[in-house]
Amino acid sequence: MSVELLGFNIDNYSFEEAVVRAKNMIDGHKVSQVVTINPEMFQCAEKDADFANIIKEAEMVIPDGVGVKIALKLTGKKADRIPGIDFAKRLLTEASKSDIPTAIIGAKEEVIEKAVDNLQKEIKGLNIVYYHNGYFDSDEEIYRELKAKSPKLILVALGSPKQEVFIYNAKKVLNPALMIGIGGSLDVWSGNVKRAPKIFQILGLEWLYRTITQPSRFKRIFPALPLFLMKVINYKDKI
Ligand code: UDP
């Protein structure tokens, strides 16, 4: 089941259906890429054909953020919003139940150390076989280290599009696994960045909270949503 938006297919699973699908991919016979798509990524894909191709070839594309949900609504389509950070946390919990070897890559050294520590305290039985900060010179070296540990679930927090490119290239070299880009999730799990209060989460306004509390993001994120919605409307009128 998928819906089309600006030429990209987005899976329209419920949260629980997406979890089931991801668990099948963890047990699969190849490297599968999960993309949690947002308006900024559509903008990036428009300028970067390689990035657009990565999204098109991803095994699962889920709508992260209210922007994509509104855009789908404008075009008469529908998909549940699946916040990437909640989805990734749930995958860690599912992995812990079956002792699935897990790896996490990204963020500054002190951030990933604290995040791993917090996750291990919170999720009993979580089997983290490898972690590395997100500031490395050689992707190949990280792939080599990953290959030696053969994790089946790999979370990558390098920001977009860096994490999607890293995962895409990993598909050719790693042992079967599910890989998902998780943006700034480690900053939240480490306790360094506060998640938006529940009311913002429920209303789908986490992006608004983040742009207010982290002014450096304002210029990047704030124009992205209206521009994206304009594009969706124009695109709809063309077809
Ligand atoms: N990051 C990283 N390596 C890099 C660039 C970014 O590990 O080369 C990390 C950064 O420390 C942060 C995460 O990627 O933890 C997300 O960064 P950002 O907030 O820029 O991305 P977004 O959440 O907007 O996708």
PDB file of C-alpha atoms and ligand atoms in Angstrom:
ATOM      1  CA  MET A   1       0.000   0.000   0.000  1.00  0.00           C
ATOM      2  CA  SER A   2       1.478   3.329  -0.983  1.00  0.00           C
ATOM      3  CA  VAL A   3       0.425   6.833  -2.009  1.00  0.00           C
ATOM      4  CA  GLU A   4       2.202   9.099  -4.469  1.00  0.00           C
ATOM      5  CA  LEU A   5       3.458  12.587  -3.605  1.00  0.00           C
ATOM      6  CA  LEU A   6       5.484  14.802  -5.983  1.00  0.00           C
ATOM      7  CA  GLY A   7       6.512  11.689  -7.891  1.00  0.00           C
ATOM      8  CA  PHE A   8       7.574   9.676  -4.810  1.00  0.00           C
ATOM      9  CA  ASN A   9       5.834   6.655  -3.339  1.00  0.00           C
ATOM     10  CA  ILE A  10       5.092   6.870   0.372  1.00  0.00           C
ATOM     11  CA  ASP A  11       3.978   3.804   2.301  1.00  0.00           C
ATOM     12  CA  ASN A  12       0.707   4.414   4.080  1.00  0.00           C
ATOM     13  CA  TYR A  13       0.906   1.962   6.909  1.00  0.00           C
ATOM     14  CA  SER A  14      -0.440   2.458  10.382  1.00  0.00           C
ATOM     15  CA  PHE A  15       2.298   2.652  13.015  1.00  0.00           C
ATOM     16  CA  GLU A  16       1.719  -0.996  13.966  1.00  0.00           C
ATOM     17  CA  GLU A  17       1.705  -2.191  10.338  1.00  0.00           C
ATOM     18  CA  ALA A  18       4.991  -0.368   9.765  1.00  0.00           C
ATOM     19  CA  VAL A  19       6.485  -2.127  12.817  1.00  0.00           C
ATOM     20  CA  VAL A  20       5.426  -5.548  11.465  1.00  0.00           C
ATOM     21  CA  ARG A  21       6.872  -4.731   8.050  1.00  0.00           C
ATOM     22  CA  ALA A  22      10.138  -3.542   9.603  1.00  0.00           C
ATOM     23  CA  LYS A  23      10.432  -6.706  11.699  1.00  0.00           C
ATOM     24  CA  ASN A  24      10.117  -8.781   8.524  1.00  0.00           C
ATOM     25  CA  MET A  25      12.897  -6.694   6.986  1.00  0.00           C
ATOM     26  CA  ILE A  26      15.113  -7.251  10.045  1.00  0.00           C
ATOM     27  CA  ASP A  27      14.714 -10.993   9.380  1.00  0.00           C
ATOM     28  CA  GLY A  28      15.178 -10.525   5.619  1.00  0.00           C
ATOM     29  CA  HIS A  29      17.931 -11.526   3.248  1.00  0.00           C
ATOM     30  CA  LYS A  30      19.204  -8.122   2.212  1.00  0.00           C
ATOM     31  CA  VAL A  31      19.945  -4.655   3.537  1.00  0.00           C
ATOM     32  CA  SER A  32      16.682  -2.687   3.640  1.00  0.00           C
ATOM     33  CA  GLN A  33      16.554   1.104   3.871  1.00  0.00           C
ATOM     34  CA  VAL A  34      13.825   2.955   5.763  1.00  0.00           C
ATOM     35  CA  VAL A  35      13.455   6.666   4.934  1.00  0.00           C
ATOM     36  CA  THR A  36      11.402   8.880   7.248  1.00  0.00           C
ATOM     37  CA  ILE A  37      10.453  11.593   4.782  1.00  0.00           C
ATOM     38  CA  ASN A  38       9.764  15.276   5.569  1.00  0.00           C
ATOM     39  CA  PRO A  39       9.302  18.494   3.528  1.00  0.00           C
ATOM     40  CA  GLU A  40      12.997  19.382   3.695  1.00  0.00           C
ATOM     41  CA  MET A  41      13.858  16.060   2.082  1.00  0.00           C
ATOM     42  CA  PHE A  42      11.467  16.702  -0.824  1.00  0.00           C
ATOM     43  CA  GLN A  43      13.220  20.043  -1.321  1.00  0.00           C
ATOM     44  CA  CYS A  44      16.602  18.375  -1.273  1.00  0.00           C
ATOM     45  CA  ALA A  45      15.442  15.689  -3.739  1.00  0.00           C
ATOM     46  CA  GLU A  46      14.313  18.341  -6.183  1.00  0.00           C
ATOM     47  CA  LYS A  47      17.839  19.724  -6.402  1.00  0.00           C
ATOM     48  CA  ASP A  48      19.712  16.451  -6.092  1.00  0.00           C
ATOM     49  CA  ALA A  49      18.822  13.637  -8.512  1.00  0.00           C
ATOM     50  CA  ASP A  50      20.996  11.105  -6.679  1.00  0.00           C
ATOM     51  CA  PHE A  51      19.139  11.776  -3.446  1.00  0.00           C
ATOM     52  CA  ALA A  52      15.795  11.493  -5.279  1.00  0.00           C
ATOM     53  CA  ASN A  53      16.920   8.107  -6.565  1.00  0.00           C
ATOM     54  CA  ILE A  54      17.837   6.953  -3.052  1.00  0.00           C
ATOM     55  CA  ILE A  55      14.303   7.729  -1.849  1.00  0.00           C
ATOM     56  CA  LYS A  56      12.824   5.927  -4.861  1.00  0.00           C
ATOM     57  CA  GLU A  57      14.883   2.821  -4.190  1.00  0.00           C
ATOM     58  CA  ALA A  58      14.241   2.722  -0.427  1.00  0.00           C
ATOM     59  CA  GLU A  59      12.433  -0.397   0.775  1.00  0.00           C
ATOM     60  CA  MET A  60      10.169   1.677   3.026  1.00  0.00           C
ATOM     61  CA  VAL A  61       9.299   5.397   3.009  1.00  0.00           C
ATOM     62  CA  ILE A  62       7.229   6.620   5.943  1.00  0.00           C
ATOM     63  CA  PRO A  63       5.779  10.104   6.473  1.00  0.00           C
ATOM     64  CA  ASP A  64       7.554  11.780   9.370  1.00  0.00           C
ATOM     65  CA  GLY A  65       6.042  15.088  10.334  1.00  0.00           C
ATOM     66  CA  VAL A  66       2.790  16.851   9.815  1.00  0.00           C
ATOM     67  CA  GLY A  67       3.925  18.577   6.578  1.00  0.00           C
ATOM     68  CA  VAL A  68       3.724  15.394   4.541  1.00  0.00           C
ATOM     69  CA  LYS A  69       0.357  14.535   6.063  1.00  0.00           C
ATOM     70  CA  ILE A  70      -1.081  17.955   5.132  1.00  0.00           C
ATOM     71  CA  ALA A  71       0.390  17.669   1.631  1.00  0.00           C
ATOM     72  CA  LEU A  72      -1.258  14.297   1.129  1.00  0.00           C
ATOM     73  CA  LYS A  73      -4.551  15.679   2.361  1.00  0.00           C
ATOM     74  CA  LEU A  74      -4.306  18.557  -0.150  1.00  0.00           C
ATOM     75  CA  THR A  75      -4.057  16.004  -2.928  1.00  0.00           C
ATOM     76  CA  GLY A  76      -6.977  13.960  -1.597  1.00  0.00           C
ATOM     77  CA  LYS A  77      -4.769  11.192  -0.178  1.00  0.00           C
ATOM     78  CA  LYS A  78      -4.145   9.940   3.302  1.00  0.00           C
ATOM     79  CA  ALA A  79      -1.366   8.395   5.366  1.00  0.00           C
ATOM     80  CA  ASP A  80      -0.764   8.116   9.093  1.00  0.00           C
ATOM     81  CA  ARG A  81       2.080  10.218  10.409  1.00  0.00           C
ATOM     82  CA  ILE A  82       4.818   8.014  11.842  1.00  0.00           C
ATOM     83  CA  PRO A  83       7.310  10.083  13.856  1.00  0.00           C
ATOM     84  CA  GLY A  84      10.747   8.638  13.062  1.00  0.00           C
ATOM     85  CA  ILE A  85      11.996   8.999  16.643  1.00  0.00           C
ATOM     86  CA  ASP A  86       9.061   6.990  18.059  1.00  0.00           C
ATOM     87  CA  PHE A  87       9.333   4.405  15.310  1.00  0.00           C
ATOM     88  CA  ALA A  88      13.073   3.931  15.888  1.00  0.00           C
ATOM     89  CA  LYS A  89      12.566   3.591  19.669  1.00  0.00           C
ATOM     90  CA  ARG A  90       9.904   0.945  19.057  1.00  0.00           C
ATOM     91  CA  LEU A  91      12.245  -0.972  16.731  1.00  0.00           C
ATOM     92  CA  LEU A  92      14.865  -0.960  19.501  1.00  0.00           C
ATOM     93  CA  THR A  93      12.281  -2.358  21.900  1.00  0.00           C
ATOM     94  CA  GLU A  94      11.231  -5.068  19.432  1.00  0.00           C
ATOM     95  CA  ALA A  95      14.901  -5.933  18.787  1.00  0.00           C
ATOM     96  CA  SER A  96      15.550  -6.256  22.518  1.00  0.00           C
ATOM     97  CA  LYS A  97      12.808  -8.904  22.831  1.00  0.00           C
ATOM     98  CA  SER A  98      14.571 -11.236  20.368  1.00  0.00           C
ATOM     99  CA  ASP A  99      18.158 -10.365  21.277  1.00  0.00           C
ATOM    100  CA  ILE A 100      18.700  -8.872  17.823  1.00  0.00           C
ATOM    101  CA  PRO A 101      22.215  -7.420  17.454  1.00  0.00           C
ATOM    102  CA  THR A 102      21.867  -3.668  17.060  1.00  0.00           C
ATOM    103  CA  ALA A 103      24.183  -0.829  15.992  1.00  0.00           C
ATOM    104  CA  ILE A 104      23.882   2.939  16.344  1.00  0.00           C
ATOM    105  CA  ILE A 105      25.939   5.484  14.429  1.00  0.00           C
ATOM    106  CA  GLY A 106      25.897   9.274  14.634  1.00  0.00           C
ATOM    107  CA  ALA A 107      26.087  12.464  16.710  1.00  0.00           C
ATOM    108  CA  LYS A 108      29.003  13.745  18.780  1.00  0.00           C
ATOM    109  CA  GLU A 109      30.951  11.252  20.909  1.00  0.00           C
ATOM    110  CA  GLU A 110      29.575  12.428  24.263  1.00  0.00           C
ATOM    111  CA  VAL A 111      26.034  12.482  22.832  1.00  0.00           C
ATOM    112  CA  ILE A 112      26.072   8.919  21.485  1.00  0.00           C
ATOM    113  CA  GLU A 113      27.725   7.617  24.670  1.00  0.00           C
ATOM    114  CA  LYS A 114      25.012   9.150  26.837  1.00  0.00           C
ATOM    115  CA  ALA A 115      22.236   8.066  24.436  1.00  0.00           C
ATOM    116  CA  VAL A 116      23.480   4.445  24.392  1.00  0.00           C
ATOM    117  CA  ASP A 117      23.752   4.463  28.172  1.00  0.00           C
ATOM    118  CA  ASN A 118      20.212   5.838  28.574  1.00  0.00           C
ATOM    119  CA  LEU A 119      18.754   3.394  26.022  1.00  0.00           C
ATOM    120  CA  GLN A 120      20.409   0.417  27.699  1.00  0.00           C
ATOM    121  CA  LYS A 121      18.948   1.452  31.053  1.00  0.00           C
ATOM    122  CA  GLU A 122      15.494   2.048  29.578  1.00  0.00           C
ATOM    123  CA  ILE A 123      15.186  -0.969  27.264  1.00  0.00           C
ATOM    124  CA  LYS A 124      15.976  -4.204  29.078  1.00  0.00           C
ATOM    125  CA  GLY A 125      17.897  -6.739  27.012  1.00  0.00           C
ATOM    126  CA  LEU A 126      18.913  -4.258  24.320  1.00  0.00           C
ATOM    127  CA  ASN A 127      21.902  -5.809  22.558  1.00  0.00           C
ATOM    128  CA  ILE A 128      24.042  -2.988  21.174  1.00  0.00           C
ATOM    129  CA  VAL A 129      26.995  -4.701  19.479  1.00  0.00           C
ATOM    130  CA  TYR A 130      28.456  -1.561  17.915  1.00  0.00           C
ATOM    131  CA  TYR A 131      28.238   2.201  18.154  1.00  0.00           C
ATOM    132  CA  HIS A 132      30.272   5.054  16.698  1.00  0.00           C
ATOM    133  CA  ASN A 133      30.005   8.829  16.672  1.00  0.00           C
ATOM    134  CA  GLY A 134      28.949  10.531  13.433  1.00  0.00           C
ATOM    135  CA  TYR A 135      32.136  12.432  12.738  1.00  0.00           C
ATOM    136  CA  PHE A 136      34.352   9.990  10.845  1.00  0.00           C
ATOM    137  CA  ASP A 137      36.539  10.404   7.752  1.00  0.00           C
ATOM    138  CA  SER A 138      36.053   7.041   6.113  1.00  0.00           C
ATOM    139  CA  ASP A 139      32.647   5.437   5.507  1.00  0.00           C
ATOM    140  CA  GLU A 140      34.498   2.293   4.385  1.00  0.00           C
ATOM    141  CA  GLU A 141      36.089   1.871   7.786  1.00  0.00           C
ATOM    142  CA  ILE A 142      32.681   2.058   9.488  1.00  0.00           C
ATOM    143  CA  TYR A 143      31.267  -0.457   6.973  1.00  0.00           C
ATOM    144  CA  ARG A 144      34.202  -2.789   7.743  1.00  0.00           C
ATOM    145  CA  GLU A 145      33.569  -2.550  11.473  1.00  0.00           C
ATOM    146  CA  LEU A 146      29.832  -3.077  10.980  1.00  0.00           C
ATOM    147  CA  LYS A 147      30.452  -6.086   8.793  1.00  0.00           C
ATOM    148  CA  ALA A 148      32.578  -7.682  11.482  1.00  0.00           C
ATOM    149  CA  LYS A 149      29.734  -7.338  14.030  1.00  0.00           C
ATOM    150  CA  SER A 150      26.823  -8.126  11.666  1.00  0.00           C
ATOM    151  CA  PRO A 151      24.085  -6.136  13.430  1.00  0.00           C
ATOM    152  CA  LYS A 152      20.558  -6.774  12.083  1.00  0.00           C
ATOM    153  CA  LEU A 153      19.202  -3.358  13.090  1.00  0.00           C
ATOM    154  CA  ILE A 154      21.277  -0.241  12.347  1.00  0.00           C
ATOM    155  CA  LEU A 155      20.214   3.282  13.347  1.00  0.00           C
ATOM    156  CA  VAL A 156      22.036   6.106  11.547  1.00  0.00           C
ATOM    157  CA  ALA A 157      21.884   9.677  12.887  1.00  0.00           C
ATOM    158  CA  LEU A 158      23.974  11.835  10.553  1.00  0.00           C
ATOM    159  CA  GLY A 159      21.242  14.299   9.533  1.00  0.00           C
ATOM    160  CA  SER A 160      19.725  14.288   6.059  1.00  0.00           C
ATOM    161  CA  PRO A 161      20.813  13.699   3.291  1.00  0.00           C
ATOM    162  CA  LYS A 162      24.106  12.386   4.743  1.00  0.00           C
ATOM    163  CA  GLN A 163      22.475   9.475   6.590  1.00  0.00           C
ATOM    164  CA  GLU A 164      20.423   8.383   3.557  1.00  0.00           C
ATOM    165  CA  VAL A 165      23.544   8.372   1.358  1.00  0.00           C
ATOM    166  CA  PHE A 166      25.503   6.427   4.011  1.00  0.00           C
ATOM    167  CA  ILE A 167      22.730   3.815   4.220  1.00  0.00           C
ATOM    168  CA  TYR A 168      22.308   3.584   0.447  1.00  0.00           C
ATOM    169  CA  ASN A 169      26.004   2.865  -0.081  1.00  0.00           C
ATOM    170  CA  ALA A 170      25.946   0.375   2.803  1.00  0.00           C
ATOM    171  CA  LYS A 171      23.339  -1.682   0.926  1.00  0.00           C
ATOM    172  CA  LYS A 172      26.031  -2.872  -1.473  1.00  0.00           C
ATOM    173  CA  VAL A 173      28.491  -4.000   1.178  1.00  0.00           C
ATOM    174  CA  LEU A 174      26.825  -4.962   4.473  1.00  0.00           C
ATOM    175  CA  ASN A 175      25.268  -8.216   5.606  1.00  0.00           C
ATOM    176  CA  PRO A 176      21.438  -8.297   5.697  1.00  0.00           C
ATOM    177  CA  ALA A 177      19.993  -5.711   8.103  1.00  0.00           C
ATOM    178  CA  LEU A 178      17.389  -3.027   8.442  1.00  0.00           C
ATOM    179  CA  MET A 179      18.884   0.477   8.345  1.00  0.00           C
ATOM    180  CA  ILE A 180      16.999   3.631   9.242  1.00  0.00           C
ATOM    181  CA  GLY A 181      18.025   7.303   9.285  1.00  0.00           C
ATOM    182  CA  ILE A 182      17.025   8.903  12.591  1.00  0.00           C
ATOM    183  CA  GLY A 183      18.165  12.566  12.245  1.00  0.00           C
ATOM    184  CA  GLY A 184      18.502  14.257  15.626  1.00  0.00           C
ATOM    185  CA  SER A 185      17.057  11.390  17.731  1.00  0.00           C
ATOM    186  CA  LEU A 186      20.328  10.721  19.599  1.00  0.00           C
ATOM    187  CA  ASP A 187      20.378  14.339  20.775  1.00  0.00           C
ATOM    188  CA  VAL A 188      16.964  13.734  22.336  1.00  0.00           C
ATOM    189  CA  TRP A 189      17.795  10.276  23.763  1.00  0.00           C
ATOM    190  CA  SER A 190      20.997  11.642  25.306  1.00  0.00           C
ATOM    191  CA  GLY A 191      18.929  14.258  27.124  1.00  0.00           C
ATOM    192  CA  ASN A 192      20.794  17.106  25.385  1.00  0.00           C
ATOM    193  CA  VAL A 193      17.785  18.296  23.400  1.00  0.00           C
ATOM    194  CA  LYS A 194      14.307  18.351  24.882  1.00  0.00           C
ATOM    195  CA  ARG A 195      11.481  16.929  22.834  1.00  0.00           C
ATOM    196  CA  ALA A 196       8.495  19.194  22.300  1.00  0.00           C
ATOM    197  CA  PRO A 197       5.840  19.035  25.044  1.00  0.00           C
ATOM    198  CA  LYS A 198       3.154  16.379  24.443  1.00  0.00           C
ATOM    199  CA  ILE A 199       0.584  18.931  23.252  1.00  0.00           C
ATOM    200  CA  PHE A 200       2.913  19.992  20.382  1.00  0.00           C
ATOM    201  CA  GLN A 201       3.472  16.294  19.536  1.00  0.00           C
ATOM    202  CA  ILE A 202      -0.246  15.533  19.456  1.00  0.00           C
ATOM    203  CA  LEU A 203      -1.000  18.546  17.263  1.00  0.00           C
ATOM    204  CA  GLY A 204       1.867  17.611  14.928  1.00  0.00           C
ATOM    205  CA  LEU A 205       3.639  20.879  15.713  1.00  0.00           C
ATOM    206  CA  GLU A 206       6.999  19.539  16.885  1.00  0.00           C
ATOM    207  CA  TRP A 207       8.692  21.347  13.997  1.00  0.00           C
ATOM    208  CA  LEU A 208       7.242  24.649  15.246  1.00  0.00           C
ATOM    209  CA  TYR A 209       8.520  24.005  18.782  1.00  0.00           C
ATOM    210  CA  ARG A 210      11.987  23.133  17.462  1.00  0.00           C
ATOM    211  CA  THR A 211      12.206  26.206  15.263  1.00  0.00           C
ATOM    212  CA  ILE A 212      11.237  28.429  18.208  1.00  0.00           C
ATOM    213  CA  THR A 213      13.615  26.826  20.704  1.00  0.00           C
ATOM    214  CA  GLN A 214      16.536  26.343  18.295  1.00  0.00           C
ATOM    215  CA  PRO A 215      16.626  29.624  16.354  1.00  0.00           C
ATOM    216  CA  SER A 216      19.532  28.349  14.205  1.00  0.00           C
ATOM    217  CA  ARG A 217      17.098  25.914  12.602  1.00  0.00           C
ATOM    218  CA  PHE A 218      14.506  28.615  11.912  1.00  0.00           C
ATOM    219  CA  LYS A 219      15.902  29.796   8.583  1.00  0.00           C
ATOM    220  CA  ARG A 220      16.255  26.238   7.330  1.00  0.00           C
ATOM    221  CA  ILE A 221      12.999  24.709   8.475  1.00  0.00           C
ATOM    222  CA  PHE A 222      10.454  27.490   8.639  1.00  0.00           C
ATOM    223  CA  PRO A 223      10.256  28.352   4.905  1.00  0.00           C
ATOM    224  CA  ALA A 224      10.367  24.678   3.953  1.00  0.00           C
ATOM    225  CA  LEU A 225       6.766  23.895   4.887  1.00  0.00           C
ATOM    226  CA  PRO A 226       4.882  26.659   2.985  1.00  0.00           C
ATOM    227  CA  LEU A 227       7.182  26.259  -0.030  1.00  0.00           C
ATOM    228  CA  PHE A 228       6.593  22.524  -0.013  1.00  0.00           C
ATOM    229  CA  LEU A 229       2.817  22.899   0.225  1.00  0.00           C
ATOM    230  CA  MET A 230       2.804  25.438  -2.644  1.00  0.00           C
ATOM    231  CA  LYS A 231       4.706  22.940  -4.750  1.00  0.00           C
ATOM    232  CA  VAL A 232       2.256  20.183  -3.922  1.00  0.00           C
ATOM    233  CA  ILE A 233      -0.675  22.396  -4.959  1.00  0.00           C
ATOM    234  CA  ASN A 234       1.002  23.435  -8.226  1.00  0.00           C
ATOM    235  CA  TYR A 235       1.986  19.843  -8.985  1.00  0.00           C
ATOM    236  CA  LYS A 236      -1.591  18.693  -8.403  1.00  0.00           C
ATOM    237  CA  ASP A 237      -2.920  21.354 -10.800  1.00  0.00           C
ATOM    238  CA  LYS A 238      -0.489  20.195 -13.504  1.00  0.00           C
ATOM    239  CA  ILE A 239      -1.679  16.578 -13.555  1.00  0.00           C
TER     240      ILE A 239
HETATM  241  N1  UDP B   1      25.626  14.654  12.600  1.00  0.00           N
HETATM  242  C1  UDP B   1      26.644  13.719  12.565  1.00  0.00           C
HETATM  243  N2  UDP B   1      27.620  13.845  11.610  1.00  0.00           N
HETATM  244  C2  UDP B   1      27.602  14.853  10.706  1.00  0.00           C
HETATM  245  C3  UDP B   1      26.543  15.789  10.728  1.00  0.00           C
HETATM  246  C4  UDP B   1      25.552  15.659  11.698  1.00  0.00           C
HETATM  247  O1  UDP B   1      26.680  12.801  13.370  1.00  0.00           O
HETATM  248  O2  UDP B   1      28.514  14.892   9.882  1.00  0.00           O
HETATM  249  C5  UDP B   1      24.597  14.506  13.624  1.00  0.00           C
HETATM  250  C6  UDP B   1      24.407  15.692  14.535  1.00  0.00           C
HETATM  251  O3  UDP B   1      25.372  15.661  15.574  1.00  0.00           O
HETATM  252  C7  UDP B   1      22.997  15.453  15.054  1.00  0.00           C
HETATM  253  C8  UDP B   1      22.323  14.708  13.908  1.00  0.00           C
HETATM  254  O4  UDP B   1      23.342  14.361  13.001  1.00  0.00           O
HETATM  255  O5  UDP B   1      23.039  14.598  16.173  1.00  0.00           O
HETATM  256  C9  UDP B   1      21.234  15.470  13.213  1.00  0.00           C
HETATM  257  O6  UDP B   1      21.736  16.669  12.762  1.00  0.00           O
HETATM  258  P1  UDP B   1      20.795  17.843  12.289  1.00  0.00           P
HETATM  259  O7  UDP B   1      20.069  18.413  13.461  1.00  0.00           O
HETATM  260  O8  UDP B   1      21.603  18.769  11.461  1.00  0.00           O
HETATM  261  O9  UDP B   1      19.799  17.049  11.312  1.00  0.00           O
HETATM  262  P2  UDP B   1      18.201  16.892  11.241  1.00  0.00           P
HETATM  263  O10 UDP B   1      17.724  16.367  12.575  1.00  0.00           O
HETATM  264  O11 UDP B   1      17.688  18.250  10.929  1.00  0.00           O
HETATM  265  O12 UDP B   1      18.032  15.908  10.125  1.00  0.00           O
END
